[in-house]
PDB file of C-alpha atoms in Angstrom:
ATOM      1  CA  MET A   1       0.049   0.059   0.251  1.00 89.00           C
ATOM      2  CA  HIS A   2       2.629   2.363   0.792  1.00 91.00           C
ATOM      3  CA  TRP A   3       4.049   2.303  -2.730  1.00 91.00           C
ATOM      4  CA  PHE A   4       0.526   3.157  -4.105  1.00 96.00           C
ATOM      5  CA  LEU A   5       0.658   6.047  -1.831  1.00 97.00           C
ATOM      6  CA  LEU A   6       3.878   7.186  -2.955  1.00 97.00           C
ATOM      7  CA  ALA A   7       2.736   6.911  -6.603  1.00 96.00           C
ATOM      8  CA  ILE A   8      -0.296   9.265  -5.457  1.00 97.00           C
ATOM      9  CA  ALA A   9       2.433  11.600  -4.128  1.00 98.00           C
ATOM     10  CA  ILE A  10       4.197  11.594  -7.083  1.00 97.00           C
ATOM     11  CA  LEU A  11       1.539  11.947  -9.463  1.00 97.00           C
ATOM     12  CA  PHE A  12       0.338  15.018  -7.720  1.00 98.00           C
ATOM     13  CA  GLU A  13       3.900  16.565  -6.943  1.00 96.00           C
ATOM     14  CA  THR A  14       4.069  16.685 -10.989  1.00 96.00           C
ATOM     15  CA  ILE A  15       0.889  17.919 -11.571  1.00 96.00           C
ATOM     16  CA  GLY A  16       1.615  20.873  -9.140  1.00 97.00           C
ATOM     17  CA  THR A  17       4.800  21.426 -10.737  1.00 96.00           C
ATOM     18  CA  ALA A  18       3.340  21.684 -14.375  1.00 95.00           C
ATOM     19  CA  ALA A  19       0.636  24.113 -12.847  1.00 96.00           C
ATOM     20  CA  LEU A  20       3.531  26.023 -11.387  1.00 95.00           C
ATOM     21  CA  LYS A  21       4.929  26.503 -14.731  1.00 94.00           C
ATOM     22  CA  ALA A  22       1.323  27.479 -16.440  1.00 94.00           C
ATOM     23  CA  SER A  23       1.018  29.731 -13.328  1.00 96.00           C
ATOM     24  CA  HIS A  24       3.701  32.182 -14.754  1.00 95.00           C
ATOM     25  CA  GLY A  25       4.964  33.068 -11.652  1.00 95.00           C
ATOM     26  CA  PHE A  26       1.866  33.119  -9.795  1.00 96.00           C
ATOM     27  CA  THR A  27       0.284  35.631 -11.905  1.00 97.00           C
ATOM     28  CA  ARG A  28      -2.477  33.380 -13.242  1.00 97.00           C
ATOM     29  CA  LEU A  29      -5.102  31.952 -10.588  1.00 97.00           C
ATOM     30  CA  GLY A  30      -5.963  28.881 -11.921  1.00 97.00           C
ATOM     31  CA  PRO A  31      -2.918  27.170 -12.229  1.00 97.00           C
ATOM     32  CA  SER A  32      -1.556  29.242  -8.963  1.00 98.00           C
ATOM     33  CA  ALA A  33      -4.512  27.578  -7.107  1.00 98.00           C
ATOM     34  CA  LEU A  34      -3.899  24.155  -8.745  1.00 98.00           C
ATOM     35  CA  SER A  35      -0.179  23.993  -8.104  1.00 98.00           C
ATOM     36  CA  LEU A  36      -0.588  24.707  -4.293  1.00 98.00           C
ATOM     37  CA  GLY A  37      -3.837  22.088  -4.223  1.00 98.00           C
ATOM     38  CA  ALA A  38      -1.733  19.678  -5.706  1.00 98.00           C
ATOM     39  CA  TYR A  39       1.286  20.039  -3.728  1.00 98.00           C
ATOM     40  CA  ALA A  40      -0.463  19.901  -0.531  1.00 98.00           C
ATOM     41  CA  VAL A  41      -1.880  16.843  -1.465  1.00 98.00           C
ATOM     42  CA  ALA A  42       1.335  15.503  -2.454  1.00 98.00           C
ATOM     43  CA  PHE A  43       2.910  16.519   0.838  1.00 97.00           C
ATOM     44  CA  TRP A  44       0.293  14.896   2.641  1.00 98.00           C
ATOM     45  CA  PHE A  45       0.583  11.428   0.630  1.00 98.00           C
ATOM     46  CA  LEU A  46       4.299  11.439   1.214  1.00 97.00           C
ATOM     47  CA  ALA A  47       3.870  12.078   5.071  1.00 97.00           C
ATOM     48  CA  LEU A  48       1.981   9.106   5.088  1.00 97.00           C
ATOM     49  CA  VAL A  49       4.194   6.894   3.254  1.00 97.00           C
ATOM     50  CA  LEU A  50       7.096   8.064   5.379  1.00 96.00           C
ATOM     51  CA  LYS A  51       5.327   6.420   8.213  1.00 95.00           C
ATOM     52  CA  VAL A  52       6.861   2.708   6.540  1.00 93.00           C
ATOM     53  CA  VAL A  53       9.448   3.936   3.985  1.00 92.00           C
ATOM     54  CA  PRO A  54      12.723   5.278   5.157  1.00 90.00           C
ATOM     55  CA  VAL A  55      12.735   8.877   4.119  1.00 91.00           C
ATOM     56  CA  GLY A  56      16.063   8.593   2.194  1.00 87.00           C
ATOM     57  CA  VAL A  57      14.157   5.931   0.093  1.00 88.00           C
ATOM     58  CA  ALA A  58      10.986   7.568  -0.381  1.00 92.00           C
ATOM     59  CA  TYR A  59      12.785  11.103  -1.342  1.00 90.00           C
ATOM     60  CA  ALA A  60      14.997   9.343  -3.553  1.00 88.00           C
ATOM     61  CA  ILE A  61      12.022   7.796  -5.560  1.00 89.00           C
ATOM     62  CA  TRP A  62       9.687  10.824  -5.091  1.00 92.00           C
ATOM     63  CA  SER A  63      12.322  13.078  -6.494  1.00 90.00           C
ATOM     64  CA  GLY A  64      13.919  10.766  -9.518  1.00 90.00           C
ATOM     65  CA  ALA A  65      10.352   9.745 -10.756  1.00 91.00           C
ATOM     66  CA  GLY A  66       9.144  13.442 -10.721  1.00 93.00           C
ATOM     67  CA  ILE A  67      11.966  14.561 -12.488  1.00 90.00           C
ATOM     68  CA  CYS A  68      11.387  12.010 -15.336  1.00 90.00           C
ATOM     69  CA  LEU A  69       7.789  12.627 -15.089  1.00 94.00           C
ATOM     70  CA  ILE A  70       7.999  16.510 -15.143  1.00 94.00           C
ATOM     71  CA  ALA A  71      10.493  16.259 -18.259  1.00 93.00           C
ATOM     72  CA  VAL A  72       7.901  14.078 -20.268  1.00 91.00           C
ATOM     73  CA  ILE A  73       5.314  16.557 -19.520  1.00 93.00           C
ATOM     74  CA  ALA A  74       7.412  19.419 -20.254  1.00 93.00           C
ATOM     75  CA  ALA A  75       8.249  18.217 -23.558  1.00 91.00           C
ATOM     76  CA  LEU A  76       4.396  17.434 -24.331  1.00 92.00           C
ATOM     77  CA  PHE A  77       2.593  20.519 -22.844  1.00 92.00           C
ATOM     78  CA  PHE A  78       5.378  22.978 -23.056  1.00 92.00           C
ATOM     79  CA  GLY A  79       7.297  22.301 -26.146  1.00 91.00           C
ATOM     80  CA  GLN A  80      10.694  21.975 -24.020  1.00 91.00           C
ATOM     81  CA  ARG A  81      13.062  19.804 -25.664  1.00 91.00           C
ATOM     82  CA  LEU A  82      15.580  17.013 -24.383  1.00 90.00           C
ATOM     83  CA  ASP A  83      18.662  16.267 -25.749  1.00 92.00           C
ATOM     84  CA  LEU A  84      20.601  12.773 -25.639  1.00 94.00           C
ATOM     85  CA  PRO A  85      22.627  13.786 -22.417  1.00 94.00           C
ATOM     86  CA  ALA A  86      19.253  14.927 -20.448  1.00 90.00           C
ATOM     87  CA  VAL A  87      17.699  11.723 -21.841  1.00 91.00           C
ATOM     88  CA  LEU A  88      20.462   9.391 -20.899  1.00 94.00           C
ATOM     89  CA  GLY A  89      20.612  11.144 -17.268  1.00 91.00           C
ATOM     90  CA  MET A  90      16.975  10.287 -16.944  1.00 90.00           C
ATOM     91  CA  VAL A  91      17.489   6.886 -17.809  1.00 92.00           C
ATOM     92  CA  LEU A  92      20.058   6.338 -15.155  1.00 93.00           C
ATOM     93  CA  ILE A  93      17.762   7.918 -12.494  1.00 90.00           C
ATOM     94  CA  VAL A  94      15.108   5.233 -13.454  1.00 89.00           C
ATOM     95  CA  ALA A  95      17.824   2.798 -13.161  1.00 91.00           C
ATOM     96  CA  GLY A  96      18.713   4.068  -9.815  1.00 88.00           C
ATOM     97  CA  ILE A  97      15.265   3.787  -8.629  1.00 85.00           C
ATOM     98  CA  LEU A  98      14.821   0.115  -9.795  1.00 86.00           C
ATOM     99  CA  VAL A  99      18.264  -0.766  -8.230  1.00 88.00           C
ATOM    100  CA  ILE A 100      16.981   0.688  -4.717  1.00 84.00           C
ATOM    101  CA  ASN A 101      13.567  -1.196  -5.114  1.00 78.00           C
ATOM    102  CA  LEU A 102      14.831  -4.372  -6.515  1.00 82.00           C
ATOM    103  CA  PHE A 103      18.345  -4.930  -4.390  1.00 85.00           C
ATOM    104  CA  SER A 104      18.158  -2.476  -1.543  1.00 79.00           C
ATOM    105  CA  ASN A 105      17.566  -3.845   1.933  1.00 79.00           C
ATOM    106  CA  ALA A 106      16.716  -0.353   3.007  1.00 74.00           C
ATOM    107  CA  ALA A 107      13.640  -0.246   0.926  1.00 65.00           C
ATOM    108  CA  PRO A 108      10.400  -2.172   2.272  1.00 69.00           C
ATOM    109  CA  HIS A 109       9.396  -5.152   0.179  1.00 58.00           C
TER     110      HIS A 109
END
């Protein structure tokens, strides 16, 4: 259940970050409100996850997955392009998340 809650936290953090970009520095009310609300939900779910998952592991997965998801969203919705080094870096981030989840004793299984 904790991995599902972490996925929800990552999803809302990604929504919050995309809305933050769309808010144009908090000058647009709708995206600004969405950003703040999504971050609140994300942190609430992250707090629930931290009852079970060590903070270092949870934050590594949260930040790594968030980086990759927001990069895809930025490319799709904001026209931002990723070059080969950026894509390779994100592949390494995903590989790191997999190593933590599959092989580390620090991650609850």
